[in-house]
CSV table of C-alpha atoms in Angstrom, one decimal:
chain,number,residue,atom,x,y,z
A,1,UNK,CA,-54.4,30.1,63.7
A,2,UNK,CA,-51.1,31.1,63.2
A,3,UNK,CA,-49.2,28.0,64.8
A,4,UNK,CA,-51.5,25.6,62.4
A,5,UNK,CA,-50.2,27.9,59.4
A,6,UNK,CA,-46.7,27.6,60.6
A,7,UNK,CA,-46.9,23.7,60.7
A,8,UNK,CA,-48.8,23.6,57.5
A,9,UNK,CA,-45.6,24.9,55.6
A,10,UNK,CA,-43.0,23.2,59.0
A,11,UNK,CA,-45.0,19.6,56.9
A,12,UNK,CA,-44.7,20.7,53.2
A,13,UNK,CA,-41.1,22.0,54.1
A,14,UNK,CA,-40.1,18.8,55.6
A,15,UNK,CA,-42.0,16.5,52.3
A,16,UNK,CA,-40.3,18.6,50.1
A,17,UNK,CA,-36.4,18.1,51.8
A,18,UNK,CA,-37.1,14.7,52.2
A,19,UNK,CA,-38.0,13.9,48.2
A,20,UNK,CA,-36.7,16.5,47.0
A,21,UNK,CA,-35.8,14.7,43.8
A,22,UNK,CA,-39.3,13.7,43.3
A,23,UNK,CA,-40.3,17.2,43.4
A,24,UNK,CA,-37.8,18.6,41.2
A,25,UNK,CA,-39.6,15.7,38.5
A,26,UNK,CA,-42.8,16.9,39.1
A,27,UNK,CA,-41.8,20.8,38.6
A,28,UNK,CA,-39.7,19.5,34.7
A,29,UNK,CA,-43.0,18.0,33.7
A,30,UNK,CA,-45.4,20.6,34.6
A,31,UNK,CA,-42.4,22.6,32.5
A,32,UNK,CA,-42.2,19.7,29.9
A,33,UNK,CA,-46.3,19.7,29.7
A,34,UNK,CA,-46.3,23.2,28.8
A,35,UNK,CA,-44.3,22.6,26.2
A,36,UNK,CA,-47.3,21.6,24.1
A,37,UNK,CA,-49.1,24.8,24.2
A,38,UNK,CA,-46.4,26.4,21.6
A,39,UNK,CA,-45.8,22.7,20.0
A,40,UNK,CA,-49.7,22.2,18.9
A,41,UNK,CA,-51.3,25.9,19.6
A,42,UNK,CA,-48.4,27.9,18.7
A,43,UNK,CA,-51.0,31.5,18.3
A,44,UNK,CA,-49.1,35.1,18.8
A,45,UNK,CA,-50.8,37.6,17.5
A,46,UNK,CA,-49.4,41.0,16.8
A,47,UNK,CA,-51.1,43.3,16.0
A,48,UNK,CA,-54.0,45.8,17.4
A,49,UNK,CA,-57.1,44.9,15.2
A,50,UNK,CA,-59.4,43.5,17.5
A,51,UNK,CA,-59.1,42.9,21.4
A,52,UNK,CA,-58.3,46.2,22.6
A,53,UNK,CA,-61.3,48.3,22.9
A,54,UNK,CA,-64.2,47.1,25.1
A,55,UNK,CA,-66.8,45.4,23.3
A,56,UNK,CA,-70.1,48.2,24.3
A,57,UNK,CA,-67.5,51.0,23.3
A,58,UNK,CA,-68.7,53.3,20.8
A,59,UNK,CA,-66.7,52.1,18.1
A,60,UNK,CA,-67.5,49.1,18.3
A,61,UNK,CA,-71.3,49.8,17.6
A,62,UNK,CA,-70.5,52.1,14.7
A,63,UNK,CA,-68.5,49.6,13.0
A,64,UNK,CA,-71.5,47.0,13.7
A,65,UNK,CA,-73.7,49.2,11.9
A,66,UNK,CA,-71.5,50.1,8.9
A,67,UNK,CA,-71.5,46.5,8.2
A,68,UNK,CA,-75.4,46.3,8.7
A,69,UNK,CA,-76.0,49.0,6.3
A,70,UNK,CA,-74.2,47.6,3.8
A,71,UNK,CA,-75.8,44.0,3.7
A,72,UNK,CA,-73.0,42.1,5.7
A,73,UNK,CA,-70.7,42.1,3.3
A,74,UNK,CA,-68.1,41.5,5.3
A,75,UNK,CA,-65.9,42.8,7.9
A,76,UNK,CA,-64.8,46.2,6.9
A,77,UNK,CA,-61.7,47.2,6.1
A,78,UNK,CA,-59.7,51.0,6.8
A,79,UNK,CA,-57.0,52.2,5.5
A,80,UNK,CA,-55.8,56.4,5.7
A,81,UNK,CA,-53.2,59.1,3.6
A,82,UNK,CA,-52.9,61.7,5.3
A,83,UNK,CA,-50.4,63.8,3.2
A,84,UNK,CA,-49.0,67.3,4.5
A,85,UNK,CA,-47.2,69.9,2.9
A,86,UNK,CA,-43.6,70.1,3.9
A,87,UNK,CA,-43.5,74.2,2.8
A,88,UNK,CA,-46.4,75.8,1.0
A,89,UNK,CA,-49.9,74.8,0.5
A,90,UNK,CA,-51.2,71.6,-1.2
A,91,UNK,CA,-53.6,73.9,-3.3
A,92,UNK,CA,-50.3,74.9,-4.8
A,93,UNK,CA,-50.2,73.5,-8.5
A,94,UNK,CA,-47.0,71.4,-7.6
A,95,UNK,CA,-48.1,70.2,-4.0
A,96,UNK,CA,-51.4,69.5,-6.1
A,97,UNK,CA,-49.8,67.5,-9.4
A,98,UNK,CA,-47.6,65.8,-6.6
A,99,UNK,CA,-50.4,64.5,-4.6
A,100,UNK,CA,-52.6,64.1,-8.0
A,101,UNK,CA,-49.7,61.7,-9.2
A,102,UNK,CA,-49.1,59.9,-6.1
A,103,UNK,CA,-53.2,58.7,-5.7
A,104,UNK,CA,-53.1,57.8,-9.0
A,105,UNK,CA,-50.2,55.2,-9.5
A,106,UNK,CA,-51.6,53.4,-5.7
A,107,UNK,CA,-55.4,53.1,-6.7
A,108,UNK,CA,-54.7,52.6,-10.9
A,109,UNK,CA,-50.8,51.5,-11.6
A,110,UNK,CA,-49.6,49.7,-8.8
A,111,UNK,CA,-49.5,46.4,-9.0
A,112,UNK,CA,-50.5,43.5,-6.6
A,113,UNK,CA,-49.3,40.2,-7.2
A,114,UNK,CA,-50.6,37.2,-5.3
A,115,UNK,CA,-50.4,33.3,-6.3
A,116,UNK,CA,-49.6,34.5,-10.1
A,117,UNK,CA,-52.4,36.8,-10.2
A,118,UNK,CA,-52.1,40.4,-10.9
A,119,UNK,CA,-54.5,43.2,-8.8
A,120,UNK,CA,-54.7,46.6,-8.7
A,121,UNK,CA,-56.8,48.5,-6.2
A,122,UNK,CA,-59.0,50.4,-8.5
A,123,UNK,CA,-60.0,47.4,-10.5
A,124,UNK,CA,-60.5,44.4,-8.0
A,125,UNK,CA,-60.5,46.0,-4.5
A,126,UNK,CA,-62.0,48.7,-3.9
A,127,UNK,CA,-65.4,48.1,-4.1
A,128,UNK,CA,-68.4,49.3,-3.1
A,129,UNK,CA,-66.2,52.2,-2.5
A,130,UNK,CA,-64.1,53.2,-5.4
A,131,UNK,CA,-65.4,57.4,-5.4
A,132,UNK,CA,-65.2,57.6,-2.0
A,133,UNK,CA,-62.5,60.3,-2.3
A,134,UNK,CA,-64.4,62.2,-5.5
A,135,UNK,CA,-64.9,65.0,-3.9
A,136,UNK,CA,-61.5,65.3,-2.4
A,137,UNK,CA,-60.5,66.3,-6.0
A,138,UNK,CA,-63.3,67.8,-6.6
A,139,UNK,CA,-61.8,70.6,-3.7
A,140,UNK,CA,-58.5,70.6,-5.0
A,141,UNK,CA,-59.8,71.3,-8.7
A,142,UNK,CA,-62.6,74.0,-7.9
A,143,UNK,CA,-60.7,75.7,-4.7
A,144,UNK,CA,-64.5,76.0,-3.3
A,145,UNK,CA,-65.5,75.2,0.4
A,146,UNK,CA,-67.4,72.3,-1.0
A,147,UNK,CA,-66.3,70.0,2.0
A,148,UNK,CA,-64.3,70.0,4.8
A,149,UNK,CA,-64.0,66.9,6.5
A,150,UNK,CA,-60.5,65.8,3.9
A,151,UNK,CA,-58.8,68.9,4.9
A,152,UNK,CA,-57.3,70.4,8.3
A,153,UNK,CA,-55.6,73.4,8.6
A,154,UNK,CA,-57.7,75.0,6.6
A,155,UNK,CA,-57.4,79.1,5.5
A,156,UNK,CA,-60.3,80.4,4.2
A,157,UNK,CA,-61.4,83.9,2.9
A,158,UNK,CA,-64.2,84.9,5.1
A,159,UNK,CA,-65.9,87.1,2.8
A,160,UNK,CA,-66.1,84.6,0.1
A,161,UNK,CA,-65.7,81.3,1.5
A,162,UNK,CA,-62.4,80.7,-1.1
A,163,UNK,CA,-59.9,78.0,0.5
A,164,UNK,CA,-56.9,79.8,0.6
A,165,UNK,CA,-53.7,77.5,2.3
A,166,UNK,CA,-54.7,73.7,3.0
A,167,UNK,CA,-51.7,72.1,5.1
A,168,UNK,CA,-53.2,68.5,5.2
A,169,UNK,CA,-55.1,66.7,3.4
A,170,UNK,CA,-56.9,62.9,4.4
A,171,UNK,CA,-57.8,60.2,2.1
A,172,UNK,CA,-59.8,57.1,3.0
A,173,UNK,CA,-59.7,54.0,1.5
A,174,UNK,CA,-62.3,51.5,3.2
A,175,UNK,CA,-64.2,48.2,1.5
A,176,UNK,CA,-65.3,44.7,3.0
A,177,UNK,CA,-63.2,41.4,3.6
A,178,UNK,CA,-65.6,38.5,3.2
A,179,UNK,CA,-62.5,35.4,2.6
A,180,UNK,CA,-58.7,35.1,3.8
A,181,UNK,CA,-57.3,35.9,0.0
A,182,UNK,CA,-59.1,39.0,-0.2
A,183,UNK,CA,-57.8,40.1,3.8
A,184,UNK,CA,-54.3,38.9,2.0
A,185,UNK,CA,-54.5,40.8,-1.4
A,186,UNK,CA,-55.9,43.8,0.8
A,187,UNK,CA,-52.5,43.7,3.5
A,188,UNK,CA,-50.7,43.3,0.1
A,189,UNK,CA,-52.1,46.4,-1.0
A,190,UNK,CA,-51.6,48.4,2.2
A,191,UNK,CA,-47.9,47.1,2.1
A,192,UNK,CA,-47.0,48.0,-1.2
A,193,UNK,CA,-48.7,51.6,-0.5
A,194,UNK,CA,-45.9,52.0,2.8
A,195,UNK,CA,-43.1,50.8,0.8
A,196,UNK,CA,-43.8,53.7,-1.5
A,197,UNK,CA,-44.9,55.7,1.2
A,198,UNK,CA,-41.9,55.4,2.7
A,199,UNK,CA,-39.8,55.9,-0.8
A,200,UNK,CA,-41.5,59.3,-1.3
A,201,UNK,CA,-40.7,60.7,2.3
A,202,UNK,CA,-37.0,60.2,1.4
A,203,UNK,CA,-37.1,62.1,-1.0
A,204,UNK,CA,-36.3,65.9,0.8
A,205,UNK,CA,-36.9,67.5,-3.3
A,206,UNK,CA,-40.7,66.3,-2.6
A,207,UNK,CA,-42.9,68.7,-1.6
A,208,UNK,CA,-45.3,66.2,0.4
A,209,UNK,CA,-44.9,64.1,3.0
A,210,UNK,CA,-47.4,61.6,3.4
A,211,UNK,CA,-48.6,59.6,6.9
A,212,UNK,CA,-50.1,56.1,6.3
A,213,UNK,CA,-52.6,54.6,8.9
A,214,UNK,CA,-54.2,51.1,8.8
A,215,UNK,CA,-54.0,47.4,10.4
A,216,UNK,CA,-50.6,46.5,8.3
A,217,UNK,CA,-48.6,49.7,9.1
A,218,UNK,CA,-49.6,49.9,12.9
A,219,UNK,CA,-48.6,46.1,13.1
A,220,UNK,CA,-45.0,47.0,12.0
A,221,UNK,CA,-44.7,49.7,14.5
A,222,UNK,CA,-45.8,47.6,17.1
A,223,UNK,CA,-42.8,45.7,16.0
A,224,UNK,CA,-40.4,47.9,15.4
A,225,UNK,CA,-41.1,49.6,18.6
A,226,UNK,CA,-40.6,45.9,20.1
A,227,UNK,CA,-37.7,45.4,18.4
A,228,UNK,CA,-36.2,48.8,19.6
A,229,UNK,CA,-37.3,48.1,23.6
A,230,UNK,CA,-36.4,44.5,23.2
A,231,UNK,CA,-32.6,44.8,24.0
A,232,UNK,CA,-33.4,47.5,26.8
A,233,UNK,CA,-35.7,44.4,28.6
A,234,UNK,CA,-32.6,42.1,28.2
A,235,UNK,CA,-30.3,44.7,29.5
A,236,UNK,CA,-32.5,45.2,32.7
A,237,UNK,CA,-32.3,41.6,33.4
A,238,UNK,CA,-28.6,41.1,32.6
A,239,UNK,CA,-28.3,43.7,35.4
A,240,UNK,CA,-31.0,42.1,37.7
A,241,UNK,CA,-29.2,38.6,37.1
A,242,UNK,CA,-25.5,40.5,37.9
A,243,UNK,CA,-27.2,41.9,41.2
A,244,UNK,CA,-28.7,38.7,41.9
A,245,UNK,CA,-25.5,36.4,41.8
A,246,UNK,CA,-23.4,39.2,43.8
A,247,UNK,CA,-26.1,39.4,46.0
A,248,UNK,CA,-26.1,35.6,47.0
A,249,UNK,CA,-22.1,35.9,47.6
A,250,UNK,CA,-22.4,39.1,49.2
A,251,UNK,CA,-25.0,37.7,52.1
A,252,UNK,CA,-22.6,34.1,52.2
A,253,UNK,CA,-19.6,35.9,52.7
A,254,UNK,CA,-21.2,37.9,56.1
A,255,UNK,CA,-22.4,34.5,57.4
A,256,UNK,CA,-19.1,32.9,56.7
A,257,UNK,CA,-20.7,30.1,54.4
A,258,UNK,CA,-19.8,31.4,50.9
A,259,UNK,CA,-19.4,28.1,48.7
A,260,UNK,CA,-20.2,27.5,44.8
A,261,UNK,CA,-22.6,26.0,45.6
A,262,UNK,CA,-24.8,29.1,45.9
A,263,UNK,CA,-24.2,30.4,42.7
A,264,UNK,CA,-26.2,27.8,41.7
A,265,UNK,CA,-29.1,29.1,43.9
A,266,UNK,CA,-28.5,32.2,42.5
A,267,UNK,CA,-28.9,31.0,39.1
A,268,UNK,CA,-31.6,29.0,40.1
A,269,UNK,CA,-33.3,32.4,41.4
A,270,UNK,CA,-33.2,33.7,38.0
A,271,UNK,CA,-34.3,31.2,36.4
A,272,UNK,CA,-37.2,30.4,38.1
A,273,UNK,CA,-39.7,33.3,37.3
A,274,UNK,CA,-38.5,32.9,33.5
A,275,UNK,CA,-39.6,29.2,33.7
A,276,UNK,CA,-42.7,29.9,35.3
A,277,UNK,CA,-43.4,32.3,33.1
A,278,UNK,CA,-42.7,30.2,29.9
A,279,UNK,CA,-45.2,27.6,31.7
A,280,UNK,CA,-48.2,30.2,31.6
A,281,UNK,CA,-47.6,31.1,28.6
A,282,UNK,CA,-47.7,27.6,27.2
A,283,UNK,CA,-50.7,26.5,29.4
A,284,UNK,CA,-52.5,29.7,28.2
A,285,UNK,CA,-52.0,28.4,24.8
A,286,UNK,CA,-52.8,24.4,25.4
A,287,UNK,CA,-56.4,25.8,26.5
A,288,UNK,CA,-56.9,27.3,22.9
A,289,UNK,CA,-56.0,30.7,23.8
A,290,UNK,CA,-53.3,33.4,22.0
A,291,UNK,CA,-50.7,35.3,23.2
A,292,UNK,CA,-50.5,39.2,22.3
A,293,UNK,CA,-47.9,41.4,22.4
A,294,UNK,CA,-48.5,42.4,26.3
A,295,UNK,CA,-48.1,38.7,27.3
A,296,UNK,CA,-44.9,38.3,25.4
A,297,UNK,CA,-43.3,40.8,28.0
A,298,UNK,CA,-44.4,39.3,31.0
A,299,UNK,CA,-41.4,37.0,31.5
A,300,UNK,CA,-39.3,40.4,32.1
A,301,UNK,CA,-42.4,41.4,33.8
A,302,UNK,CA,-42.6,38.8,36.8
A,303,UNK,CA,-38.8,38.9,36.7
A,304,UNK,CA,-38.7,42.9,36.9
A,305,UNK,CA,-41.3,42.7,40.0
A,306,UNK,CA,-39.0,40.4,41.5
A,307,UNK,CA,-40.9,38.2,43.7
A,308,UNK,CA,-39.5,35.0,42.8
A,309,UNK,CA,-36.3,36.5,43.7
A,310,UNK,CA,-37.2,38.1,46.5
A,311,UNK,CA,-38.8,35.3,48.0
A,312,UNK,CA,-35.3,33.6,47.0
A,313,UNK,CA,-33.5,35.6,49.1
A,314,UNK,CA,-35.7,35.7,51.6
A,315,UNK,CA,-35.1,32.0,52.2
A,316,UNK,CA,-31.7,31.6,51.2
A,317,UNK,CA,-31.1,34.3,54.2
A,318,UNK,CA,-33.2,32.3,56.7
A,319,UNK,CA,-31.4,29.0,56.0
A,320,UNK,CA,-28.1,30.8,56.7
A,321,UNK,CA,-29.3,32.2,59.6
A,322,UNK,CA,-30.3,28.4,61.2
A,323,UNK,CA,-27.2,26.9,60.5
A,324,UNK,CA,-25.9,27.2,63.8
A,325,UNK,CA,-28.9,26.0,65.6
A,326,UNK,CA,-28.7,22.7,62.3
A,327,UNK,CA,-25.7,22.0,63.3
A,328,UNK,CA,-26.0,21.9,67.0
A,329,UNK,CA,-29.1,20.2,67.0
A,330,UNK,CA,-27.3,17.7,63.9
A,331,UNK,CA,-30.6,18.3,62.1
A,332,UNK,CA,-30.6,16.8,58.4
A,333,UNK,CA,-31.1,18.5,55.2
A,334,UNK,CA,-35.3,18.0,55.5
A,335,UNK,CA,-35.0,18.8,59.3
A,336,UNK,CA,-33.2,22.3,58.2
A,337,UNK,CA,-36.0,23.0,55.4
A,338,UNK,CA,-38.8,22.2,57.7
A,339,UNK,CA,-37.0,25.0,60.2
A,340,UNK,CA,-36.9,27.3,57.2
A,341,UNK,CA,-40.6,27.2,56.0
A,342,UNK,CA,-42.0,27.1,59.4
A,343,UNK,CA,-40.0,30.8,60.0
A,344,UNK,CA,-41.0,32.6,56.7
A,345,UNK,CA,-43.1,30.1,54.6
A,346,UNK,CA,-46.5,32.5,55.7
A,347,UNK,CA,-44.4,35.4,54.6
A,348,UNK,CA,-43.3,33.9,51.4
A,349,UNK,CA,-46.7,32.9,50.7
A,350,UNK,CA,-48.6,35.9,51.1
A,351,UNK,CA,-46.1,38.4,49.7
A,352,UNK,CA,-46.5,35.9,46.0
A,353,UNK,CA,-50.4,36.1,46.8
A,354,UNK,CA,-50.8,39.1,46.7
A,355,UNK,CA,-49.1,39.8,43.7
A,356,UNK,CA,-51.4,36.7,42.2
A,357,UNK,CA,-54.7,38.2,43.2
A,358,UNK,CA,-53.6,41.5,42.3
A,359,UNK,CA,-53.4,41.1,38.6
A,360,UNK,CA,-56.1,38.3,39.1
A,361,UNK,CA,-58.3,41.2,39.6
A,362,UNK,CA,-57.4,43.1,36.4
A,363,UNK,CA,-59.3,39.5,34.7
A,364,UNK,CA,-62.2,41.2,34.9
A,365,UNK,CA,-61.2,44.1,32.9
A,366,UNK,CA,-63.2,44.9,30.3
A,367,UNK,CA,-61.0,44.5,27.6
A,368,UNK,CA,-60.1,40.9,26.1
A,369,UNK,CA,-56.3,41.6,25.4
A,370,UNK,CA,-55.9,43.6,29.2
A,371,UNK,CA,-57.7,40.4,30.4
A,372,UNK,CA,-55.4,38.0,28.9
A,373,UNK,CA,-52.3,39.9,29.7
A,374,UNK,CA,-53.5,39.5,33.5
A,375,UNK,CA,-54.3,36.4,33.5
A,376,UNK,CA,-50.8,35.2,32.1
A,377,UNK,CA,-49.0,37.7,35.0
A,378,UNK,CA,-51.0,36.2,37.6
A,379,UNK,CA,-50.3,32.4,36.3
A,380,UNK,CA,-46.7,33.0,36.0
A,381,UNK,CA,-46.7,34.8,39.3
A,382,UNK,CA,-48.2,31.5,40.4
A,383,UNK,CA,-45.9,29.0,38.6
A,384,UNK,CA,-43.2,31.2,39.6
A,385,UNK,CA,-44.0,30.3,43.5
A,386,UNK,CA,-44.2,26.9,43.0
A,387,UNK,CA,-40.9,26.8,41.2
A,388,UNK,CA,-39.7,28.6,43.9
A,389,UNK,CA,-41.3,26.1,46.9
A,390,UNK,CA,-40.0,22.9,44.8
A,391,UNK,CA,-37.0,23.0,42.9
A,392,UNK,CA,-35.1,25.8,44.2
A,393,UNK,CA,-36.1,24.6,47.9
A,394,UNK,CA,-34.9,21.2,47.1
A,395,UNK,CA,-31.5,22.1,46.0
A,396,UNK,CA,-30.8,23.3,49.3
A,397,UNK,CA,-31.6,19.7,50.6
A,398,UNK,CA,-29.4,18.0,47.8
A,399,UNK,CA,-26.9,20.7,48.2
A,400,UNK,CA,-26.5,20.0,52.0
A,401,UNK,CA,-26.8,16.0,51.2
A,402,UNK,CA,-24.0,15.8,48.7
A,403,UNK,CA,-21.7,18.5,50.9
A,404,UNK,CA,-21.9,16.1,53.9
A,405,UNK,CA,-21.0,13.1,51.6
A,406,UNK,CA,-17.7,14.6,51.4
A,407,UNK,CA,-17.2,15.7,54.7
A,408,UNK,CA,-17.5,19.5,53.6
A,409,UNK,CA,-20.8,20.4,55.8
């Protein structure tokens, strides 16, 4: 079994140094095909609406009958204020008039303008719910234990049940999008509310800070927090391309063959997994798919892992190693390949496998996004081997071809 595996990859070795131009055309349109995923299907979605939680969780089922109660009106829409008192107590008559002020102007003065039309929240979007926080003020004008489930850190007086200290405070905002301009004049509203939000907080004479949660102010987190990591990714593989290139010289320079030549390999290397990765991703979108955040990573992902370049030095090392026995035996640039895969094309293969199956596995994860994200590793894990097999193989054979042209071999 293990001498017809060995002269399974001693054929496709051999096919692949013989054309190896022919090869490297077939990888560029594969490449060139993908292309047409971002060109026609171009789909990124970032944010965490929908897609991460398992479809039998419990939340899911709530939210399914909130929107049956209500006749279907739509799908519903959240939006929290949390606000929380920097010093004292928000029963206290400034932390009170503050907070009091704050509600007012975002549910009755702010304004919302969209395609020349002016909204406001309390007269064109918040219905069916426009008391839903009644009895929040209710609380804060009676200072009875009316209701708890607005407030946390609550201080009560046990023999009278009088709130006392209240160090947080939540308000809900919630209603139903049934078209695309009402989902837009609702993200409208949930951005003006963080603008302000975020104006308040500034200001250290407040006495409140406030905390906004919802679909809008996550999304920019998730951004922000992308845009904060994003330079550390392209740090790591600056550093993985640096270690890559002195690699390469390093390992020619002990066998006596350092030429420019293998910097190209080396770049090559590095380029690979990025390629394959970018083919995924574009294949993933030419069958109607998206991409989420988690897939947008997975370029630095199958380049952190490594495989592609592992695999590259792996072979690069072997070819070095069979020079001696090329040269004696004047084997040509095919001949030497065909030597190379039939000594570690098995090990190539199932070290990239594995790694392939692996995150193949995590497609049956529960969750769409998860199951997305490991489909698009395990593709690019995939490309990146077949990258790695055809073009970067075949430079070797053209490499070798044009050196002996000039006598430098």
């Amino acid at each position: 079994m293990g001498l017809l595996v060995n002269n399974l990859f001693s054929v496709l070795g051999f096919t692949i140094g013989s054309r190896p131009l022919t090869f490297i055309f077939i990888s560029l349109a594969i490449f060139a095909f993908s292309l047409l995923g971002p060109i026609f299907n171009l789909d990124v979605r970032m944010n965490l609406k929908s897609g991460f939680t398992r479809r039998d969780a419990p939340s899911v089922k709530e939210i399914a009958a909130h929107v049956e109660f209500f006749g279907d009106r739509g799908a519903p829409w959240y939006m929290a204020l949390f606000a929380i008192a920097r010093n004292g107590s928000i029963l206290n008559d400034m932390e009170s008039n503050e907070l009091t002020t704050f509600y007012k102007y975002i549910t009755q003065e702010m304004k919302i303008e969209y395609e020349n039309i002016t909204l406001k929240y309390r007269d064109d979007l918040c219905e069916p719910f426009c008391k839903f926080n009644s009895q929040l003020w209710n609380i804060l004008v009676r200072h009875f234990l009316m209701i708890s489930h607005f407030l946390e850190l609550i201080h009560t007086n046990n023999n009278k049940c009088v709130i006392t200290d209240v160090g947080t405070v939540a308000m809900y905002f919630t209603t139903f999008i049934n078209s695309t301009k009402r989902e837009k004049h609702l993200e409208l509203f949930e951005k003006g509310v963080l603008s302000k939000v975020r104006a308040h907080n500034e200001n250290k004479n407040n006495s409140i800070s406030f905390v906004l949660h919802g679909a809008y102010s996550v999304t920019q987190e998730v951004q922000r927090g992308v845009q904060i990591t994003a330079p550390y990714y392209f740090t790591g593989a600056a550093l993985l391309a640096v270690f890559v290139l002195f690699g390469y010289t390093i390992t020619s320079l002990c066998f006596d063959q350092f030429e420019w030549s293998k910097l190209v390999l080396a770049c090559a290397a590095i380029i690979s997994p990025i390629i394959a990765s970018s083919t995924a991703i574009g294949l993933i979108l030419i069958v109607g798919l998206h991409v989420n955040m988690l897939v947008l990573i997975s370029p630095f992902l199958t380049l952190a892992i490594g495989i592609g370049v592992d695999d590259a030095f792996l072979l690069t090392n072997t070819w070095m190693r069979q020079r001696d026995i090329a040269l004696q035996q004047n084997y040509s640039p095919a001949e030497r390949l065909q030597l190379v895969f039939e000594k570690v094309g098995a090990a190539v293969a199932v070290t990239s496998f594995t790694n392939v199956l692996g995150f193949a596995l995590g497609c049956i994860a529960p969750v769409p996004e998860i199951r997305l994200f490991c489909a698009s590793v395990s593709l690019s894990m995939f490309m990146d081997l077949v990258f790695q097999v055809r073009p970067h193989r075949t430079l070797y054979a053209i490499i070798i071809t044009y050196i002996r042209a000039f006598l430098l071999f």
